[in-house]
PDB file of C-alpha atoms and ligand atoms in Angstrom:
ATOM      1  CA  MET A   1     -11.703 -17.734   9.389  1.00  0.00           C
ATOM      2  CA  ARG A   2     -10.994 -17.828  13.132  1.00  0.00           C
ATOM      3  CA  GLU A   3      -8.713 -20.877  12.834  1.00  0.00           C
ATOM      4  CA  GLY A   4      -6.711 -20.344   9.641  1.00  0.00           C
ATOM      5  CA  LYS A   5      -4.596 -17.532   8.282  1.00  0.00           C
ATOM      6  CA  LEU A   6      -7.091 -15.861   5.980  1.00  0.00           C
ATOM      7  CA  TRP A   7      -6.814 -12.212   5.048  1.00  0.00           C
ATOM      8  CA  ILE A   8      -9.752 -10.834   3.091  1.00  0.00           C
ATOM      9  CA  ASN A   9      -9.715  -7.382   1.530  1.00  0.00           C
ATOM     10  CA  LEU A  10     -13.170  -6.200   0.413  1.00  0.00           C
ATOM     11  CA  ARG A  11     -11.677  -3.586  -1.883  1.00  0.00           C
ATOM     12  CA  GLN A  12     -13.729  -0.426  -2.399  1.00  0.00           C
ATOM     13  CA  ALA A  13     -16.548  -1.803  -0.210  1.00  0.00           C
ATOM     14  CA  MET A  14     -16.619   1.525   1.664  1.00  0.00           C
ATOM     15  CA  ASP A  15     -16.912   3.727  -1.408  1.00  0.00           C
ATOM     16  CA  THR A  16     -19.309   1.575  -3.477  1.00  0.00           C
ATOM     17  CA  ASP A  17     -21.697  -0.188  -1.059  1.00  0.00           C
ATOM     18  CA  PRO A  18     -24.823   1.962  -0.521  1.00  0.00           C
ATOM     19  CA  VAL A  19     -24.773   1.267   3.244  1.00  0.00           C
ATOM     20  CA  TYR A  20     -21.110   2.193   3.786  1.00  0.00           C
ATOM     21  CA  LYS A  21     -20.667   4.916   1.161  1.00  0.00           C
ATOM     22  CA  PRO A  22     -22.320   7.743   3.192  1.00  0.00           C
ATOM     23  CA  ILE A  23     -20.150   6.808   6.211  1.00  0.00           C
ATOM     24  CA  PHE A  24     -17.034   6.883   4.042  1.00  0.00           C
ATOM     25  CA  GLU A  25     -17.929  10.218   2.451  1.00  0.00           C
ATOM     26  CA  ALA A  26     -18.575  11.701   5.920  1.00  0.00           C
ATOM     27  CA  LEU A  27     -15.160  10.420   7.066  1.00  0.00           C
ATOM     28  CA  ILE A  28     -13.366  12.025   4.115  1.00  0.00           C
ATOM     29  CA  SER A  29     -15.156  15.346   4.513  1.00  0.00           C
ATOM     30  CA  GLN A  30     -14.365  15.346   8.261  1.00  0.00           C
ATOM     31  CA  LEU A  31     -10.683  14.683   7.494  1.00  0.00           C
ATOM     32  CA  LYS A  32     -10.712  17.582   5.029  1.00  0.00           C
ATOM     33  CA  ARG A  33     -12.357  19.895   7.560  1.00  0.00           C
ATOM     34  CA  LEU A  34      -9.902  18.983  10.324  1.00  0.00           C
ATOM     35  CA  ASN A  35      -6.817  19.135   8.059  1.00  0.00           C
ATOM     36  CA  PRO A  36      -6.717  22.336   6.001  1.00  0.00           C
ATOM     37  CA  GLY A  37      -4.669  21.696   2.869  1.00  0.00           C
ATOM     38  CA  PHE A  38      -5.616  18.014   2.777  1.00  0.00           C
ATOM     39  CA  SER A  39      -7.244  17.606  -0.625  1.00  0.00           C
ATOM     40  CA  PRO A  40      -7.284  14.029  -1.954  1.00  0.00           C
ATOM     41  CA  LEU A  41      -7.983  13.744  -5.681  1.00  0.00           C
ATOM     42  CA  ARG A  42      -9.459  10.279  -5.188  1.00  0.00           C
ATOM     43  CA  ALA A  43     -10.168   8.143  -2.120  1.00  0.00           C
ATOM     44  CA  TYR A  44     -11.019   4.457  -1.932  1.00  0.00           C
ATOM     45  CA  GLY A  45     -12.165   2.573   1.162  1.00  0.00           C
ATOM     46  CA  GLY A  46     -11.853  -1.139   1.781  1.00  0.00           C
ATOM     47  CA  ILE A  47     -12.794  -3.476   4.627  1.00  0.00           C
ATOM     48  CA  LEU A  48     -10.133  -5.888   5.849  1.00  0.00           C
ATOM     49  CA  ILE A  49     -11.184  -9.052   7.659  1.00  0.00           C
ATOM     50  CA  SER A  50      -8.391 -11.335   8.830  1.00  0.00           C
ATOM     51  CA  SER A  51      -7.787 -14.346  11.033  1.00  0.00           C
ATOM     52  CA  PRO A  52      -6.345 -13.982  14.566  1.00  0.00           C
ATOM     53  CA  ARG A  53      -2.938 -15.330  13.440  1.00  0.00           C
ATOM     54  CA  ALA A  54      -2.777 -13.744   9.976  1.00  0.00           C
ATOM     55  CA  GLN A  55      -0.007 -11.354   9.012  1.00  0.00           C
ATOM     56  CA  VAL A  56       0.826  -9.004   6.176  1.00  0.00           C
ATOM     57  CA  PHE A  57       4.437  -9.218   5.079  1.00  0.00           C
ATOM     58  CA  PHE A  58       6.773  -6.241   4.607  1.00  0.00           C
ATOM     59  CA  HIS A  59       5.632  -4.111   1.661  1.00  0.00           C
ATOM     60  CA  SER A  60       5.400  -0.551   0.395  1.00  0.00           C
ATOM     61  CA  ASP A  61       2.138   0.946  -0.933  1.00  0.00           C
ATOM     62  CA  VAL A  62       2.015   3.406  -3.835  1.00  0.00           C
ATOM     63  CA  SER A  63      -0.840   5.453  -2.358  1.00  0.00           C
ATOM     64  CA  GLU A  64      -1.360   7.398   0.843  1.00  0.00           C
ATOM     65  CA  THR A  65      -2.990   5.038   3.318  1.00  0.00           C
ATOM     66  CA  LEU A  66      -4.946   5.300   6.537  1.00  0.00           C
ATOM     67  CA  LEU A  67      -6.090   2.290   8.559  1.00  0.00           C
ATOM     68  CA  LEU A  68      -8.960   2.602  11.031  1.00  0.00           C
ATOM     69  CA  HIS A  69      -9.149  -0.374  13.346  1.00  0.00           C
ATOM     70  CA  VAL A  70     -12.555  -1.800  14.288  1.00  0.00           C
ATOM     71  CA  LYS A  71     -12.174  -5.222  15.905  1.00  0.00           C
ATOM     72  CA  GLY A  72      -9.417  -7.474  17.328  1.00  0.00           C
ATOM     73  CA  ARG A  73      -5.825  -6.408  18.011  1.00  0.00           C
ATOM     74  CA  LYS A  74      -2.971  -5.983  15.572  1.00  0.00           C
ATOM     75  CA  ARG A  75       0.664  -4.845  15.639  1.00  0.00           C
ATOM     76  CA  PHE A  76       1.959  -2.453  13.022  1.00  0.00           C
ATOM     77  CA  ARG A  77       5.644  -1.935  12.311  1.00  0.00           C
ATOM     78  CA  ILE A  78       6.417   1.070  10.130  1.00  0.00           C
ATOM     79  CA  TYR A  79       9.895   1.641   8.660  1.00  0.00           C
ATOM     80  CA  PRO A  80      11.373   4.890   7.275  1.00  0.00           C
ATOM     81  CA  PRO A  81      10.506   5.579   3.588  1.00  0.00           C
ATOM     82  CA  ARG A  82      14.124   5.544   2.390  1.00  0.00           C
ATOM     83  CA  ALA A  83      17.016   3.200   1.619  1.00  0.00           C
ATOM     84  CA  PRO A  84      17.864   0.615   2.827  1.00  0.00           C
ATOM     85  CA  PHE A  85      14.276  -0.015   3.964  1.00  0.00           C
ATOM     86  CA  VAL A  86      12.921   0.745   0.526  1.00  0.00           C
ATOM     87  CA  ASP A  87      15.260   1.248  -2.394  1.00  0.00           C
ATOM     88  CA  PRO A  88      14.211   3.926  -4.924  1.00  0.00           C
ATOM     89  CA  GLN A  89      14.655   1.354  -7.702  1.00  0.00           C
ATOM     90  CA  PHE A  90      12.030  -0.856  -6.057  1.00  0.00           C
ATOM     91  CA  MET A  91       9.528   2.024  -6.061  1.00  0.00           C
ATOM     92  CA  GLU A  92      10.305   2.571  -9.752  1.00  0.00           C
ATOM     93  CA  ALA A  93       9.740  -1.142 -10.485  1.00  0.00           C
ATOM     94  CA  ILE A  94       6.480  -1.220  -8.497  1.00  0.00           C
ATOM     95  CA  LEU A  95       5.202   1.797 -10.451  1.00  0.00           C
ATOM     96  CA  HIS A  96       6.284   0.186 -13.744  1.00  0.00           C
ATOM     97  CA  LYS A  97       4.387  -2.939 -12.609  1.00  0.00           C
ATOM     98  CA  THR A  98       7.466  -5.102 -13.122  1.00  0.00           C
ATOM     99  CA  GLN A  99       7.443  -5.943  -9.438  1.00  0.00           C
ATOM    100  CA  THR A 100       4.791  -6.425  -6.744  1.00  0.00           C
ATOM    101  CA  GLU A 101       4.618  -4.208  -3.672  1.00  0.00           C
ATOM    102  CA  ASP A 102       6.548  -6.827  -1.684  1.00  0.00           C
ATOM    103  CA  VAL A 103      10.063  -5.507  -1.136  1.00  0.00           C
ATOM    104  CA  PRO A 104      13.105  -7.249   0.440  1.00  0.00           C
ATOM    105  CA  PHE A 105      13.109  -7.395   4.240  1.00  0.00           C
ATOM    106  CA  ASP A 106      15.807  -7.742   6.901  1.00  0.00           C
ATOM    107  CA  PRO A 107      14.536  -8.581  10.444  1.00  0.00           C
ATOM    108  CA  ALA A 108      17.354  -6.387  11.859  1.00  0.00           C
ATOM    109  CA  TRP A 109      15.404  -3.357  10.590  1.00  0.00           C
ATOM    110  CA  ASP A 110      12.751  -3.931  13.294  1.00  0.00           C
ATOM    111  CA  GLU A 111      14.953  -1.947  15.697  1.00  0.00           C
ATOM    112  CA  GLN A 112      14.392   1.181  13.614  1.00  0.00           C
ATOM    113  CA  ALA A 113      10.682   0.609  13.044  1.00  0.00           C
ATOM    114  CA  ALA A 114       7.877   2.454  14.802  1.00  0.00           C
ATOM    115  CA  GLN A 115       5.846  -0.256  16.552  1.00  0.00           C
ATOM    116  CA  ILE A 116       2.194   0.547  17.105  1.00  0.00           C
ATOM    117  CA  ASP A 117      -0.361  -1.824  18.660  1.00  0.00           C
ATOM    118  CA  LEU A 118      -3.905  -1.112  17.544  1.00  0.00           C
ATOM    119  CA  ASP A 119      -6.986  -1.655  19.665  1.00  0.00           C
ATOM    120  CA  PRO A 120     -10.517  -1.109  18.293  1.00  0.00           C
ATOM    121  CA  GLY A 121     -11.126   2.604  17.710  1.00  0.00           C
ATOM    122  CA  ALA A 122      -7.465   3.430  16.990  1.00  0.00           C
ATOM    123  CA  PHE A 123      -6.094   4.415  13.612  1.00  0.00           C
ATOM    124  CA  VAL A 124      -2.690   4.580  12.008  1.00  0.00           C
ATOM    125  CA  SER A 125      -1.157   6.363   9.048  1.00  0.00           C
ATOM    126  CA  TRP A 126       2.393   6.628   7.732  1.00  0.00           C
ATOM    127  CA  PRO A 127       4.481   8.647   5.276  1.00  0.00           C
ATOM    128  CA  LEU A 128       3.987   7.865   1.574  1.00  0.00           C
ATOM    129  CA  HIS A 129       5.928   4.695   0.531  1.00  0.00           C
ATOM    130  CA  ALA A 130       7.014   3.921   4.131  1.00  0.00           C
ATOM    131  CA  PRO A 131       7.269   0.123   4.189  1.00  0.00           C
ATOM    132  CA  HIS A 132       5.302  -1.677   6.881  1.00  0.00           C
ATOM    133  CA  ARG A 133       4.266  -5.087   8.090  1.00  0.00           C
ATOM    134  CA  VAL A 134       1.388  -6.203  10.248  1.00  0.00           C
ATOM    135  CA  GLU A 135       0.852  -9.077  12.664  1.00  0.00           C
ATOM    136  CA  ASN A 136      -2.527  -9.836  14.159  1.00  0.00           C
ATOM    137  CA  LEU A 137      -2.263 -10.318  17.910  1.00  0.00           C
ATOM    138  CA  GLU A 138      -5.717 -11.345  19.072  1.00  0.00           C
ATOM    139  CA  GLY A 139      -9.197 -12.178  17.816  1.00  0.00           C
ATOM    140  CA  LEU A 140     -10.797 -11.894  14.409  1.00  0.00           C
ATOM    141  CA  ASN A 141      -9.513  -8.588  13.001  1.00  0.00           C
ATOM    142  CA  VAL A 142     -11.643  -6.045  11.135  1.00  0.00           C
ATOM    143  CA  SER A 143     -10.267  -2.742   9.841  1.00  0.00           C
ATOM    144  CA  ILE A 144     -11.199  -0.064   7.347  1.00  0.00           C
ATOM    145  CA  THR A 145      -8.492   1.016   4.917  1.00  0.00           C
ATOM    146  CA  VAL A 146      -8.492   4.346   3.113  1.00  0.00           C
ATOM    147  CA  GLU A 147      -6.287   4.634   0.033  1.00  0.00           C
ATOM    148  CA  MET A 148      -5.867   8.167  -1.258  1.00  0.00           C
ATOM    149  CA  VAL A 149      -4.364   9.784  -4.316  1.00  0.00           C
ATOM    150  CA  THR A 150      -3.147  13.295  -3.465  1.00  0.00           C
ATOM    151  CA  PRO A 151      -1.385  15.948  -5.580  1.00  0.00           C
ATOM    152  CA  GLN A 152       1.804  15.173  -3.615  1.00  0.00           C
ATOM    153  CA  SER A 153       1.575  11.379  -4.124  1.00  0.00           C
ATOM    154  CA  THR A 154       0.843  11.928  -7.833  1.00  0.00           C
ATOM    155  CA  LEU A 155       3.973  14.078  -8.167  1.00  0.00           C
ATOM    156  CA  GLN A 156       6.205  11.711  -6.142  1.00  0.00           C
ATOM    157  CA  ASN A 157       4.988   8.649  -8.059  1.00  0.00           C
ATOM    158  CA  GLY A 158       5.399  10.547 -11.354  1.00  0.00           C
ATOM    159  CA  VAL A 159       9.023  11.326 -10.459  1.00  0.00           C
ATOM    160  CA  TYR A 160       9.750   7.680  -9.541  1.00  0.00           C
ATOM    161  CA  HIS A 161       8.012   6.448 -12.697  1.00  0.00           C
ATOM    162  CA  ALA A 162      10.006   8.905 -14.852  1.00  0.00           C
ATOM    163  CA  ASN A 163      13.247   7.873 -13.107  1.00  0.00           C
ATOM    164  CA  GLY A 164      12.400   4.304 -14.121  1.00  0.00           C
ATOM    165  CA  VAL A 165      11.941   5.446 -17.740  1.00  0.00           C
ATOM    166  CA  LEU A 166      15.314   7.251 -17.621  1.00  0.00           C
ATOM    167  CA  ARG A 167      16.995   4.174 -16.120  1.00  0.00           C
ATOM    168  CA  GLN A 168      15.591   1.993 -18.933  1.00  0.00           C
ATOM    169  CA  ALA A 169      17.102   4.494 -21.362  1.00  0.00           C
ATOM    170  CA  GLY A 170      20.531   4.080 -19.755  1.00  0.00           C
ATOM    171  CA  TRP A 171      20.551   7.150 -17.495  1.00  0.00           C
ATOM    172  CA  THR A 172      21.036   6.888 -13.747  1.00  0.00           C
ATOM    173  CA  PRO A 173      18.677   9.351 -12.042  1.00  0.00           C
ATOM    174  CA  ARG A 174      20.405  11.171  -9.196  1.00  0.00           C
ATOM    175  CA  THR A 175      17.342  12.244  -7.243  1.00  0.00           C
ATOM    176  CA  ALA A 176      13.685  11.447  -6.629  1.00  0.00           C
ATOM    177  CA  SER A 177      13.084  14.940  -5.253  1.00  0.00           C
ATOM    178  CA  THR A 178       9.670  16.507  -5.866  1.00  0.00           C
ATOM    179  CA  ARG A 179      11.076  20.042  -5.630  1.00  0.00           C
ATOM    180  CA  GLY A 180      11.724  22.380  -8.495  1.00  0.00           C
ATOM    181  CA  VAL A 181      10.998  22.441 -12.175  1.00  0.00           C
ATOM    182  CA  GLN A 182      12.776  19.136 -12.835  1.00  0.00           C
ATOM    183  CA  ALA A 183      10.116  17.277 -10.825  1.00  0.00           C
ATOM    184  CA  TYR A 184       7.355  18.670 -13.041  1.00  0.00           C
ATOM    185  CA  ALA A 185       9.424  17.884 -16.140  1.00  0.00           C
ATOM    186  CA  LYS A 186       9.697  14.299 -14.900  1.00  0.00           C
ATOM    187  CA  MET A 187       5.950  14.143 -14.306  1.00  0.00           C
ATOM    188  CA  GLY A 188       5.490  15.273 -17.925  1.00  0.00           C
ATOM    189  CA  LEU A 189       7.885  12.552 -19.076  1.00  0.00           C
ATOM    190  CA  SER A 190       6.006   9.952 -17.019  1.00  0.00           C
ATOM    191  CA  ARG A 191       2.652  10.966 -18.547  1.00  0.00           C
ATOM    192  CA  ALA A 192       4.092  10.999 -22.067  1.00  0.00           C
ATOM    193  CA  PHE A 193       5.566   7.517 -21.523  1.00  0.00           C
ATOM    194  CA  LYS A 194       2.224   6.164 -20.237  1.00  0.00           C
ATOM    195  CA  ALA A 195       0.411   7.710 -23.214  1.00  0.00           C
ATOM    196  CA  TYR A 196       2.981   6.139 -25.568  1.00  0.00           C
ATOM    197  CA  GLN A 197       2.518   2.763 -23.861  1.00  0.00           C
ATOM    198  CA  SER A 198      -1.265   2.912 -24.176  1.00  0.00           C
ATOM    199  CA  VAL A 199      -1.032   3.818 -27.891  1.00  0.00           C
ATOM    200  CA  MET A 200       1.523   1.068 -28.513  1.00  0.00           C
ATOM    201  CA  GLY A 201      -0.568  -1.436 -26.546  1.00  0.00           C
ATOM    202  CA  ALA A 202       2.035  -2.243 -23.924  1.00  0.00           C
ATOM    203  CA  PRO A 203       1.528  -5.711 -22.471  1.00  0.00           C
ATOM    204  CA  SER A 204      -0.697  -5.261 -19.450  1.00  0.00           C
ATOM    205  CA  GLU A 205       0.678  -7.025 -16.407  1.00  0.00           C
ATOM    206  CA  PRO A 206      -1.812  -8.365 -13.889  1.00  0.00           C
ATOM    207  CA  ALA A 207      -2.083  -5.922 -10.974  1.00  0.00           C
ATOM    208  CA  PRO A 208      -0.386  -7.788  -8.111  1.00  0.00           C
ATOM    209  CA  LYS A 209      -3.265  -7.095  -5.742  1.00  0.00           C
ATOM    210  CA  SER A 210      -5.709  -8.677  -8.213  1.00  0.00           C
ATOM    211  CA  GLU A 211      -3.820 -11.913  -8.784  1.00  0.00           C
ATOM    212  CA  THR A 212      -5.561 -15.067  -7.594  1.00  0.00           C
ATOM    213  CA  THR A 213      -2.833 -17.201  -6.097  1.00  0.00           C
ATOM    214  CA  PHE A 214      -4.809 -19.358  -3.674  1.00  0.00           C
ATOM    215  CA  ASP A 215      -8.144 -21.035  -3.034  1.00  0.00           C
ATOM    216  CA  VAL A 216     -10.024 -21.018   0.269  1.00  0.00           C
ATOM    217  CA  ASP A 217      -9.563 -24.541   1.606  1.00  0.00           C
ATOM    218  CA  LEU A 218     -10.973 -25.238   5.059  1.00  0.00           C
ATOM    219  CA  ALA A 219      -9.396 -28.714   5.058  1.00  0.00           C
ATOM    220  CA  HIS A 220      -5.939 -27.088   5.083  1.00  0.00           C
ATOM    221  CA  LYS A 221      -4.445 -25.972   8.407  1.00  0.00           C
ATOM    222  CA  ASP A 222      -4.008 -22.375   7.179  1.00  0.00           C
ATOM    223  CA  GLY A 223      -7.505 -22.238   5.666  1.00  0.00           C
ATOM    224  CA  LEU A 224      -6.206 -21.941   2.118  1.00  0.00           C
ATOM    225  CA  SER A 225      -4.250 -23.845  -0.485  1.00  0.00           C
ATOM    226  CA  ASP A 226      -1.732 -22.217  -2.753  1.00  0.00           C
ATOM    227  CA  ARG A 227      -2.657 -22.491  -6.443  1.00  0.00           C
ATOM    228  CA  ALA A 228       0.967 -22.933  -7.495  1.00  0.00           C
ATOM    229  CA  THR A 229       1.427 -26.010  -5.322  1.00  0.00           C
ATOM    230  CA  ALA A 230      -2.161 -27.329  -5.240  1.00  0.00           C
TER     231      ALA A 230
HETATM  232 FE1  LIG B 301      -0.013  -1.605   3.179  1.00  0.00          FE
END
């Protein structure tokens, strides 16, 4: 763990483990108290443990995220949630599960990124869908992640999902705006399409985050071996 490039995500450890769950619930209720109007529909907490040299490549998450840093040092780079950093069509594809959350990256974009170095006790958050990448700087890294579904993220993701449906039908959506009646109409379309898919038994793609693509292998210099090339 300290030598390789392992990155372990104990998903939902904070909201299911009996030791951590009360801490997580207290955190969420404190966030609600301090931020009037903040009303997550669902919140999930994970524990990230990663090697001193591990990194997380450029990607865009579908949920609102908060990272509370506990141990080690890491560098966050956060990019604006718009083209060219993240193309609307990529968000549509991620939500249609035809693509993973990894999106194309150009190192020249670093100049326009917000760079934030995290020490233990610091936290970071970013606008919905803002792409980001992370490099560990020092020591074994431990962080708590909070993934939240909010009314706003549900509406924005519904609009992107519906735009993807329209694009499949040959239309080119002109906006991913969440304002006005058209946004709610798109959310209705998105829900109807998902209901249709579940009735028709749409082929279920493996969730990218749940794919097993490697095995822990301490004999390997990175601490893991890739299943595809093993
Ligand atoms: Fe992320």
